[in-house]
Tab-separated table of C-alpha atoms in Angstrom:
chain	number	residue	atom	x	y	z
A	1	MET	CA	176.703	75.956	97.416
A	2	LEU	CA	173.213	76.569	96.239
A	3	LYS	CA	172.995	73.796	92.882
A	4	THR	CA	169.991	74.694	89.983
A	5	PRO	CA	167.219	72.509	90.255
A	6	LYS	CA	167.111	70.364	86.972
A	7	GLU	CA	163.175	69.626	84.666
A	8	THR	CA	162.241	66.904	86.066
A	9	GLN	CA	158.264	67.488	84.175
A	10	PHE	CA	159.086	65.084	81.635
A	11	GLU	CA	161.633	62.301	82.647
A	12	ILE	CA	160.176	58.796	82.570
A	13	GLU	CA	159.646	56.936	85.354
A	14	MET	CA	158.524	53.190	86.148
A	15	VAL	CA	156.078	53.827	89.030
A	16	THR	CA	153.079	52.411	89.583
A	17	LEU	CA	150.119	54.377	91.551
A	18	ASN	CA	149.949	51.669	94.782
A	19	GLU	CA	153.562	53.114	95.732
A	20	LEU	CA	152.883	56.427	95.194
A	21	VAL	CA	150.005	56.480	98.450
A	22	PRO	CA	151.825	56.423	101.821
A	23	GLN	CA	150.244	52.866	102.868
A	24	ASP	CA	148.371	54.315	106.197
A	25	HIS	CA	147.107	56.935	104.419
A	26	LEU	CA	142.976	56.337	105.489
A	27	LEU	CA	141.685	55.504	101.881
A	28	ARG	CA	144.014	52.233	102.234
A	29	LYS	CA	142.376	51.359	105.650
A	30	VAL	CA	138.668	52.383	104.111
A	31	ASP	CA	139.623	50.364	101.124
A	32	LYS	CA	140.387	47.160	103.033
A	33	HIS	CA	138.281	47.142	105.458
A	34	ILE	CA	134.574	48.528	103.617
A	35	ASP	CA	132.920	46.959	101.246
A	36	PHE	CA	131.142	48.527	98.347
A	37	SER	CA	130.135	45.817	96.192
A	38	PHE	CA	126.711	46.347	97.185
A	39	ILE	CA	126.285	48.731	95.555
A	40	HIS	CA	125.966	47.686	92.138
A	41	ASP	CA	122.968	45.402	92.904
A	42	LEU	CA	121.409	47.992	94.389
A	43	VAL	CA	121.311	50.842	91.324
A	44	LYS	CA	121.634	47.811	88.565
A	45	ASP	CA	117.607	47.778	88.161
A	46	ARG	CA	118.151	51.640	86.708
A	47	TYR	CA	120.616	51.165	84.132
A	48	CYS	CA	119.698	49.649	80.880
A	49	SER	CA	121.391	46.757	80.170
A	50	ASP	CA	121.491	46.071	76.234
A	51	ASN	CA	120.559	49.761	75.200
A	52	GLY	CA	122.789	53.984	75.456
A	53	ARG	CA	126.363	54.199	76.642
A	54	PRO	CA	128.607	52.326	78.787
A	55	PRO	CA	127.251	54.603	82.070
A	56	ILE	CA	130.418	54.742	84.522
A	57	ASP	CA	130.513	51.602	87.303
A	58	PRO	CA	128.432	53.189	90.007
A	59	THR	CA	130.301	51.956	92.359
A	60	GLN	CA	132.602	54.230	91.081
A	61	LEU	CA	130.638	57.095	91.225
A	62	PHE	CA	129.537	56.095	95.359
A	63	LYS	CA	133.573	56.543	95.654
A	64	LEU	CA	133.868	59.525	93.858
A	65	MET	CA	131.324	60.809	96.412
A	66	PHE	CA	132.568	59.207	99.280
A	67	VAL	CA	135.695	61.406	98.856
A	68	GLY	CA	134.501	64.637	98.188
A	69	TYR	CA	132.317	64.015	101.199
A	70	LEU	CA	135.361	62.641	103.029
A	71	PHE	CA	137.850	65.011	102.854
A	72	GLY	CA	135.332	68.160	102.949
A	73	ILE	CA	134.787	68.950	99.093
A	74	ARG	CA	132.423	71.039	98.844
A	75	SER	CA	131.977	71.709	94.609
A	76	GLU	CA	131.735	69.090	92.778
A	77	ARG	CA	133.646	70.928	90.299
A	78	GLN	CA	136.083	70.780	92.998
A	79	LEU	CA	136.099	67.415	93.670
A	80	ILE	CA	136.800	66.337	90.041
A	81	ARG	CA	139.869	68.613	89.872
A	82	GLU	CA	140.851	67.222	93.036
A	83	VAL	CA	140.831	63.741	91.418
A	84	GLN	CA	142.958	65.066	88.501
A	85	VAL	CA	146.077	65.263	90.425
A	86	ASN	CA	145.784	63.405	93.870
A	87	THR	CA	146.527	60.533	93.377
A	88	ALA	CA	145.359	58.533	96.585
A	89	TYR	CA	142.418	59.647	94.957
A	90	ARG	CA	142.992	57.553	91.723
A	91	TRP	CA	144.209	54.956	93.429
A	92	PHE	CA	141.212	54.137	95.455
A	93	LEU	CA	138.731	55.522	92.681
A	94	GLY	CA	140.389	52.598	90.357
A	95	LEU	CA	142.134	55.406	87.993
A	96	SER	CA	145.277	54.891	86.342
A	97	LEU	CA	146.892	58.077	86.447
A	98	THR	CA	147.066	58.973	82.676
A	99	GLU	CA	142.530	57.656	83.124
A	100	LYS	CA	139.931	60.397	82.057
A	101	VAL	CA	138.422	61.402	85.131
A	102	PRO	CA	134.438	61.615	85.355
A	103	ASP	CA	133.330	64.721	84.473
A	104	ALA	CA	131.202	67.307	87.707
A	105	SER	CA	127.518	67.132	85.279
A	106	THR	CA	128.237	62.844	85.182
A	107	ILE	CA	127.125	63.597	89.277
A	108	SER	CA	124.731	66.459	88.979
A	109	GLN	CA	123.452	64.200	85.678
A	110	ASN	CA	122.656	60.878	87.395
A	111	ARG	CA	121.827	62.746	90.594
A	112	ARG	CA	118.874	64.509	88.752
A	113	ARG	CA	117.691	61.742	86.674
A	114	ARG	CA	118.897	57.763	87.107
A	115	PHE	CA	118.618	58.423	91.302
A	116	LYS	CA	115.928	61.159	91.294
A	117	ASP	CA	112.349	60.233	93.761
A	118	SER	CA	115.080	56.972	95.608
A	119	GLU	CA	115.813	55.654	98.342
A	120	ILE	CA	119.488	55.272	97.155
A	121	PHE	CA	121.123	57.306	99.560
A	122	GLN	CA	119.084	56.145	102.722
A	123	GLN	CA	119.854	52.245	101.272
A	124	ILE	CA	123.336	52.715	101.463
A	125	PHE	CA	123.430	54.114	104.511
A	126	ASP	CA	121.728	51.043	106.167
A	127	ARG	CA	123.785	48.846	104.431
A	128	ILE	CA	127.593	50.748	106.039
A	129	VAL	CA	125.210	50.239	109.241
A	130	PHE	CA	124.379	46.046	109.303
A	131	GLN	CA	128.796	46.450	108.482
A	132	ALA	CA	128.747	48.569	111.199
A	133	MET	CA	127.545	46.071	113.135
A	134	ASN	CA	128.550	42.327	111.792
A	135	LYS	CA	131.815	44.598	113.236
A	136	LYS	CA	130.603	43.974	116.749
A	137	LEU	CA	130.437	48.381	116.328
A	138	ILE	CA	126.589	48.564	117.872
A	139	GLY	CA	125.106	47.604	120.966
A	140	GLY	CA	122.228	48.769	119.998
A	141	ARG	CA	121.098	49.037	123.489
A	142	VAL	CA	121.706	52.618	124.049
A	143	LEU	CA	121.157	55.297	121.897
A	144	TYR	CA	121.891	59.311	121.544
A	145	THR	CA	119.346	62.278	119.374
A	146	ASP	CA	119.684	65.523	118.830
A	147	SER	CA	118.974	67.602	115.661
A	148	THR	CA	121.229	70.507	114.923
A	149	HIS	CA	120.706	73.649	111.909
A	150	LEU	CA	122.230	73.516	108.207
A	151	LYS	CA	121.634	76.725	106.396
A	152	ALA	CA	119.482	77.204	103.506
A	153	ASN	CA	121.017	77.966	99.705
A	154	ALA	CA	118.118	81.131	100.839
A	155	ASN	CA	118.220	84.624	101.510
A	156	ARG	CA	115.886	85.572	104.544
A	157	ARG	CA	115.119	88.694	103.333
A	158	LYS	CA	113.490	86.872	100.064
A	159	PHE	CA	110.066	85.478	101.065
A	160	LYS	CA	106.515	85.895	100.838
A	161	MET	CA	104.146	84.888	103.226
A	162	HIS	CA	102.117	81.904	103.101
A	163	GLU	CA	99.128	80.602	105.574
A	164	ILE	CA	98.850	77.497	105.849
A	165	GLU	CA	96.272	74.853	108.139
A	166	GLU	CA	98.043	73.848	111.391
A	167	ILE	CA	99.289	70.009	111.178
A	168	THR	CA	97.217	67.468	113.958
A	169	LYS	CA	99.629	66.107	115.712
A	170	GLU	CA	99.937	62.779	114.782
A	171	TYR	CA	99.208	61.682	118.457
A	172	ILE	CA	95.819	63.159	118.679
A	173	ASP	CA	93.485	60.427	118.740
A	174	GLU	CA	95.230	58.868	121.453
A	175	LEU	CA	95.114	61.769	123.148
A	176	ASN	CA	91.329	62.300	122.607
A	177	GLU	CA	90.321	59.228	124.306
A	178	ALA	CA	92.707	59.723	127.036
A	179	VAL	CA	90.647	63.427	127.624
A	180	GLU	CA	87.380	61.574	127.011
A	181	GLU	CA	88.589	58.474	130.056
A	182	ASP	CA	89.991	60.883	132.519
A	183	ARG	CA	86.534	63.298	131.955
A	184	LEU	CA	84.819	59.913	132.725
A	185	GLN	CA	86.622	59.093	135.799
A	186	HIS	CA	85.576	62.546	136.901
A	187	GLY	CA	82.521	62.330	136.166
A	188	LYS	CA	82.626	65.173	132.960
A	189	LYS	CA	80.509	64.310	130.178
A	190	PRO	CA	82.328	64.119	126.927
A	191	LEU	CA	83.196	66.803	124.585
A	192	PRO	CA	81.199	67.633	122.136
A	193	GLU	CA	82.825	67.439	119.041
A	194	SER	CA	84.399	71.116	117.595
A	195	SER	CA	82.486	72.603	115.026
A	196	LYS	CA	85.844	75.044	114.795
A	197	GLU	CA	87.576	75.763	111.458
A	198	PRO	CA	91.325	75.057	111.413
A	199	SER	CA	93.474	76.899	112.534
A	200	THR	CA	95.934	78.441	110.377
A	201	ARG	CA	98.592	80.383	111.288
A	202	GLU	CA	101.264	82.812	109.136
A	203	ILE	CA	104.799	80.991	107.631
A	204	LYS	CA	107.779	83.008	105.432
A	205	VAL	CA	108.327	80.465	102.694
A	206	SER	CA	111.531	81.615	100.591
A	207	THR	CA	111.515	82.351	96.914
A	208	THR	CA	114.747	80.923	96.606
A	209	ASP	CA	114.141	77.088	97.983
A	210	GLN	CA	109.965	76.143	98.853
A	211	ASP	CA	110.998	73.728	100.640
A	212	ALA	CA	112.991	75.575	104.167
A	213	GLY	CA	111.435	76.666	107.031
A	214	TYR	CA	112.406	79.340	108.963
A	215	MET	CA	113.743	79.350	112.146
A	216	VAL	CA	113.510	81.192	115.640
A	217	ARG	CA	114.959	80.142	118.569
A	218	ASP	CA	117.412	81.317	121.301
A	219	GLY	CA	120.577	81.170	121.332
A	220	LYS	CA	120.147	79.648	117.373
A	221	PRO	CA	120.300	82.348	114.866
A	222	GLU	CA	117.436	83.245	112.792
A	223	GLY	CA	116.623	82.501	108.794
A	224	PHE	CA	116.167	80.224	106.625
A	225	PHE	CA	117.418	76.823	108.013
A	226	TYR	CA	117.027	72.425	107.288
A	227	LEU	CA	117.539	70.487	110.685
A	228	ASP	CA	119.373	67.365	110.832
A	229	HIS	CA	118.147	64.510	113.163
A	230	ARG	CA	120.284	62.683	113.913
A	231	THR	CA	120.812	59.351	116.240
A	232	THR	CA	123.782	57.508	117.515
A	233	ASP	CA	124.370	54.795	119.409
A	234	LYS	CA	126.690	54.406	122.289
A	235	LYS	CA	128.960	51.427	121.793
A	236	ALA	CA	131.599	53.578	118.933
A	237	ASN	CA	128.979	56.489	118.470
A	238	MET	CA	127.831	55.057	115.248
A	239	ILE	CA	124.894	57.079	113.393
A	240	VAL	CA	122.444	54.890	113.036
A	241	ASP	CA	119.331	56.942	111.800
A	242	VAL	CA	119.047	60.624	110.068
A	243	HIS	CA	116.346	62.502	109.083
A	244	VAL	CA	116.097	65.624	107.273
A	245	THR	CA	112.967	68.560	108.229
A	246	PRO	CA	112.757	72.317	107.729
A	247	GLY	CA	114.089	74.509	110.072
A	248	ASN	CA	110.610	75.531	112.034
A	249	VAL	CA	109.610	71.589	112.863
A	250	HIS	CA	110.376	71.286	116.574
A	251	ASP	CA	112.985	68.293	117.311
A	252	SER	CA	109.973	65.822	119.241
A	253	VAL	CA	107.406	66.146	116.317
A	254	PRO	CA	109.086	62.560	114.282
A	255	TYR	CA	111.130	61.619	117.034
A	256	LEU	CA	108.971	58.690	117.586
A	257	LYS	CA	108.060	57.826	114.529
A	258	ARG	CA	111.761	57.902	113.634
A	259	LEU	CA	112.857	55.035	116.542
A	260	ASP	CA	110.628	52.728	115.495
A	261	ARG	CA	112.063	52.343	112.246
A	262	THR	CA	115.390	52.913	113.890
A	263	LYS	CA	114.517	49.365	115.881
A	264	LYS	CA	112.407	47.880	113.160
A	265	ALA	CA	115.106	48.662	109.833
A	266	PHE	CA	118.178	46.927	112.607
A	267	ASP	CA	116.083	44.999	115.113
A	268	PHE	CA	117.806	46.807	117.870
A	269	ASN	CA	117.020	46.224	121.497
A	270	VAL	CA	117.079	49.952	122.522
A	271	SER	CA	116.589	49.886	126.414
A	272	HIS	CA	117.811	53.597	127.052
A	273	VAL	CA	117.977	56.561	125.463
A	274	GLY	CA	119.570	60.117	125.931
A	275	LEU	CA	117.866	63.299	124.688
A	276	ASP	CA	117.966	67.075	125.222
A	277	ALA	CA	115.478	69.612	126.850
A	278	GLY	CA	114.026	70.049	123.222
A	279	TYR	CA	112.236	65.937	123.514
A	280	SER	CA	111.095	66.757	127.508
A	281	THR	CA	106.676	65.992	126.455
A	282	ALA	CA	104.531	64.491	128.375
A	283	HIS	CA	103.373	62.659	124.537
A	284	ILE	CA	107.448	61.150	124.446
A	285	CYS	CA	107.100	60.106	128.161
A	286	LYS	CA	104.956	58.646	127.631
A	287	GLY	CA	106.172	56.753	124.422
A	288	LEU	CA	109.358	56.054	125.647
A	289	GLU	CA	107.422	54.169	128.504
A	290	ASP	CA	104.902	52.726	126.284
A	291	ARG	CA	107.929	50.863	124.595
A	292	GLY	CA	109.811	49.851	127.791
A	293	ILE	CA	112.930	52.261	126.753
A	294	LYS	CA	114.330	54.733	129.744
A	295	GLY	CA	114.388	58.102	128.788
A	296	ALA	CA	117.608	60.871	130.418
A	297	ILE	CA	116.171	63.853	129.088
A	298	ALA	CA	117.476	67.551	130.410
A	299	TYR	CA	115.152	69.512	131.967
A	300	ARG	CA	113.021	72.412	130.635
A	301	ARG	CA	113.230	74.888	132.578
A	302	PRO	CA	109.521	76.705	132.478
A	303	TYR	CA	108.866	79.469	130.925
A	304	GLY	CA	106.760	82.421	133.125
A	305	LYS	CA	106.654	86.273	134.092
A	306	ARG	CA	109.221	87.973	136.488
A	307	GLY	CA	108.310	87.944	140.005
A	308	ASN	CA	105.546	85.886	140.103
A	309	LEU	CA	105.408	82.068	142.245
A	310	PRO	CA	106.885	79.417	140.040
A	311	LYS	CA	104.927	76.584	139.989
A	312	ARG	CA	106.682	73.720	140.800
A	313	LEU	CA	106.373	75.556	144.451
A	314	PHE	CA	102.181	74.338	143.810
A	315	ILE	CA	102.453	70.903	145.189
A	316	TYR	CA	100.612	67.895	143.387
A	317	ASP	CA	98.652	65.338	146.384
A	318	GLU	CA	97.981	62.468	143.507
A	319	GLU	CA	95.672	60.134	146.458
A	320	LYS	CA	93.677	63.849	146.793
A	321	ASN	CA	93.858	65.086	142.701
A	322	GLU	CA	94.388	68.626	144.602
A	323	TYR	CA	96.938	71.119	145.118
A	324	LYS	CA	97.956	73.370	147.818
A	325	CYS	CA	100.101	76.323	146.999
A	326	PRO	CA	102.554	78.194	148.910
A	327	GLU	CA	99.949	79.072	151.597
A	328	GLY	CA	98.431	75.827	152.126
A	329	GLU	CA	95.898	76.361	150.184
A	330	LYS	CA	93.670	74.640	148.257
A	331	LEU	CA	93.170	73.977	144.290
A	332	ILE	CA	90.837	71.554	143.076
A	333	TYR	CA	90.147	70.059	139.937
A	334	LYS	CA	87.314	71.685	137.939
A	335	THR	CA	87.527	69.942	133.679
A	336	THR	CA	89.437	68.799	131.475
A	337	ASP	CA	90.188	71.107	128.344
A	338	ARG	CA	90.206	69.262	124.984
A	339	ASN	CA	94.039	69.684	124.754
A	340	GLY	CA	94.135	67.417	127.542
A	341	TYR	CA	94.819	69.741	129.928
A	342	ARG	CA	92.832	69.238	134.264
A	343	HIS	CA	92.480	72.687	135.785
A	344	TYR	CA	93.051	72.832	139.317
A	345	LYS	CA	91.209	76.486	140.755
A	346	SER	CA	91.677	77.722	144.467
A	347	ASP	CA	89.087	79.864	146.205
A	348	ALA	CA	88.654	83.101	145.518
A	349	LYS	CA	87.470	84.841	148.904
A	350	THR	CA	90.677	83.044	150.589
A	351	CYS	CA	92.774	83.902	147.342
A	352	VAL	CA	91.851	87.941	148.000
A	353	ASN	CA	93.686	88.287	151.754
A	354	CYS	CA	97.161	86.055	150.622
A	355	PRO	CA	99.467	88.025	151.432
A	356	LEU	CA	100.716	86.004	148.257
A	357	LEU	CA	97.849	87.271	145.405
A	358	SER	CA	100.187	89.617	143.077
A	359	SER	CA	102.180	87.282	142.930
A	360	CYS	CA	101.109	84.544	142.062
A	361	THR	CA	97.731	85.599	140.133
A	362	SER	CA	96.443	88.475	137.815
A	363	ASN	CA	93.125	86.680	137.481
A	364	LYS	CA	90.570	89.363	137.859
A	365	LYS	CA	88.557	87.152	139.723
A	366	HIS	CA	91.196	86.650	142.713
A	367	GLN	CA	91.058	83.236	142.057
A	368	LYS	CA	95.067	80.968	141.175
A	369	THR	CA	94.389	78.200	138.163
A	370	VAL	CA	97.185	75.328	137.970
A	371	THR	CA	97.136	73.149	134.727
A	372	ARG	CA	97.976	69.664	134.177
A	373	HIS	CA	97.991	67.125	131.039
A	374	VAL	CA	97.151	64.316	131.835
A	375	TRP	CA	100.155	62.398	130.866
A	376	GLN	CA	102.273	64.311	133.404
A	377	ASP	CA	103.550	61.047	135.486
A	378	TYR	CA	104.951	59.888	132.481
A	379	LYS	CA	107.344	62.883	132.853
A	380	ASP	CA	107.262	62.827	136.642
A	381	ARG	CA	108.584	59.645	136.364
A	382	SER	CA	110.498	60.608	133.420
A	383	ASN	CA	112.632	63.282	135.312
A	384	GLN	CA	113.052	61.305	138.625
A	385	TYR	CA	114.791	58.532	136.556
A	386	ARG	CA	117.028	61.460	134.841
A	387	LEU	CA	117.879	62.380	138.713
A	388	SER	CA	119.409	58.489	139.731
A	389	ASP	CA	122.518	57.898	139.306
A	390	GLU	CA	121.405	55.918	135.900
A	391	GLY	CA	120.322	58.535	134.755
A	392	LYS	CA	122.744	61.072	135.051
A	393	ARG	CA	125.594	58.707	133.656
A	394	ILE	CA	122.925	57.628	130.124
A	395	TYR	CA	122.682	61.491	130.297
A	396	HIS	CA	126.315	62.764	130.806
A	397	TYR	CA	127.435	60.157	127.646
A	398	ARG	CA	125.036	62.618	125.218
A	399	LYS	CA	127.592	65.146	123.668
A	400	GLU	CA	129.837	63.068	123.292
A	401	THR	CA	127.802	61.171	121.484
A	402	VAL	CA	125.870	62.709	118.948
A	403	GLU	CA	126.757	66.481	119.620
A	404	ARG	CA	130.288	65.173	119.392
A	405	SER	CA	129.424	63.658	116.023
A	406	PHE	CA	128.091	66.707	114.576
A	407	ALA	CA	130.478	69.122	115.015
A	408	ASP	CA	132.498	66.986	113.468
A	409	ALA	CA	130.164	66.729	110.298
A	410	LYS	CA	129.989	70.787	110.464
A	411	GLU	CA	134.098	70.777	110.516
A	412	LEU	CA	135.672	68.394	108.412
A	413	HIS	CA	133.046	66.862	106.322
A	414	GLY	CA	130.980	70.511	104.699
A	415	ALA	CA	128.026	70.402	106.981
A	416	ARG	CA	127.255	73.835	108.118
A	417	TYR	CA	125.458	74.498	104.874
A	418	CYS	CA	123.090	72.257	103.093
A	419	ARG	CA	125.247	72.319	99.227
A	420	MET	CA	122.089	72.041	97.355
A	421	ARG	CA	118.669	73.803	97.960
A	422	GLY	CA	115.358	71.014	98.179
A	423	LEU	CA	114.279	68.494	100.737
A	424	ASP	CA	115.068	65.785	98.279
A	425	ARG	CA	118.581	67.654	98.214
A	426	ALA	CA	119.669	68.441	102.598
A	427	LYS	CA	118.275	64.415	102.784
A	428	GLU	CA	120.768	63.353	100.342
A	429	GLN	CA	123.675	65.464	101.893
A	430	CYS	CA	123.232	64.724	106.058
A	431	LEU	CA	123.116	60.754	104.622
A	432	MET	CA	125.790	61.302	102.427
A	433	THR	CA	128.190	62.680	105.003
A	434	ALA	CA	126.398	60.516	107.680
A	435	THR	CA	127.186	57.916	105.561
A	436	THR	CA	131.122	59.028	105.625
A	437	GLN	CA	131.316	59.561	109.043
A	438	ASN	CA	130.135	56.215	109.492
A	439	ILE	CA	133.141	54.785	106.848
A	440	LYS	CA	135.769	56.154	108.490
A	441	LYS	CA	135.371	55.274	111.792
A	442	MET	CA	134.736	52.600	111.123
A	443	ALA	CA	138.232	52.052	109.153
A	444	LEU	CA	139.803	54.238	111.720
A	445	LEU	CA	138.638	51.595	114.621
A	446	LEU	CA	139.102	48.508	112.336
A	447	SER	CA	142.503	49.287	111.604
A	448	LYS	CA	143.126	50.338	115.078
A	449	ALA	CA	142.107	46.865	116.319
A	450	ALA	CA	144.171	44.625	113.186
């Protein structure tokens, strides 16, 4: 029999907030297993102890932000509206059913004033990592690193062209020393000091978000982006490092510096790393070997003109320090240039009658030149390790660790787009997203083990 529903909006019921939150709710697990008490001590120096109006409790403020990231609520205004009506959110934040929820501007004003130019988001991220270490969820032995793009809050058609100086590579002094040593071993004179002016290039700078970088990559969208460089640990796929750069910075540029930072911050004894082909450079291979770390790095296929003989067909003889072409002819060492490349050249008189000449070189003198970096030996050893059984096993887990971590961030935690503008705000978003993912994973794993 069809009944008319009763009006229940104005009924008085005796109920506690705790009764309204399901026992298996995610926030119950987070509240049980994650200790947020450290936040108060981290930020107390940024509050006045004897003047001004009473502020929102800083622990409650950051827990409020975590709720937004945890459930993929992109707008802070929407977050406040959700907290107003969601009993689980109120319970987690320590708000009663009738207590007033903070205004959305409370979050933004604290960000702009109290926490501006601070390392608070990095510090909170690090503290959560330490908690995961104490719970035996991080091994610190095998790490995986990759980057993903976040679309900047900027129109790709609104930009100005700026001319900038090329940034000098951090390892340039080490490379110069290696070049001089290599030339000395080959009986060559030291290179004269360069008298060239610093090279420059033109880049697109957004008129909306000047910190964003214009990204142009094969298979990637074109426009203004930021890059989230992330490192995860193999044991439970916990995130142990987050670094943000403009979208036009190559993945390999910040890698070794961030690896050193991670090792030092958490006292990791890193033995292996898994990386994609973007990190396959001689400098990184040398840096890993110098640190006693084995790198399972994907192979980067060299670019070349279609129809030409690939470089792999020219076999290097380390003992004689020379190359042999597919026809068995020698290419002998000539010089080492300023960029760290040895030049091996063929005999033009022999090459002129070679049947492979047209597909080998277009040089007018009929002379083939093959280059080899002074640190190529490090790269060759890295490639050999990649092909070993252990190397294949290490690299296999990359898609299950760091790639999975990025997928969860984008699908579940709103990390496809930058919520705010500027490098600092993009860094805040990436750190808070990663911290939230660690919190969620810790809570779920520890609840399952209990």
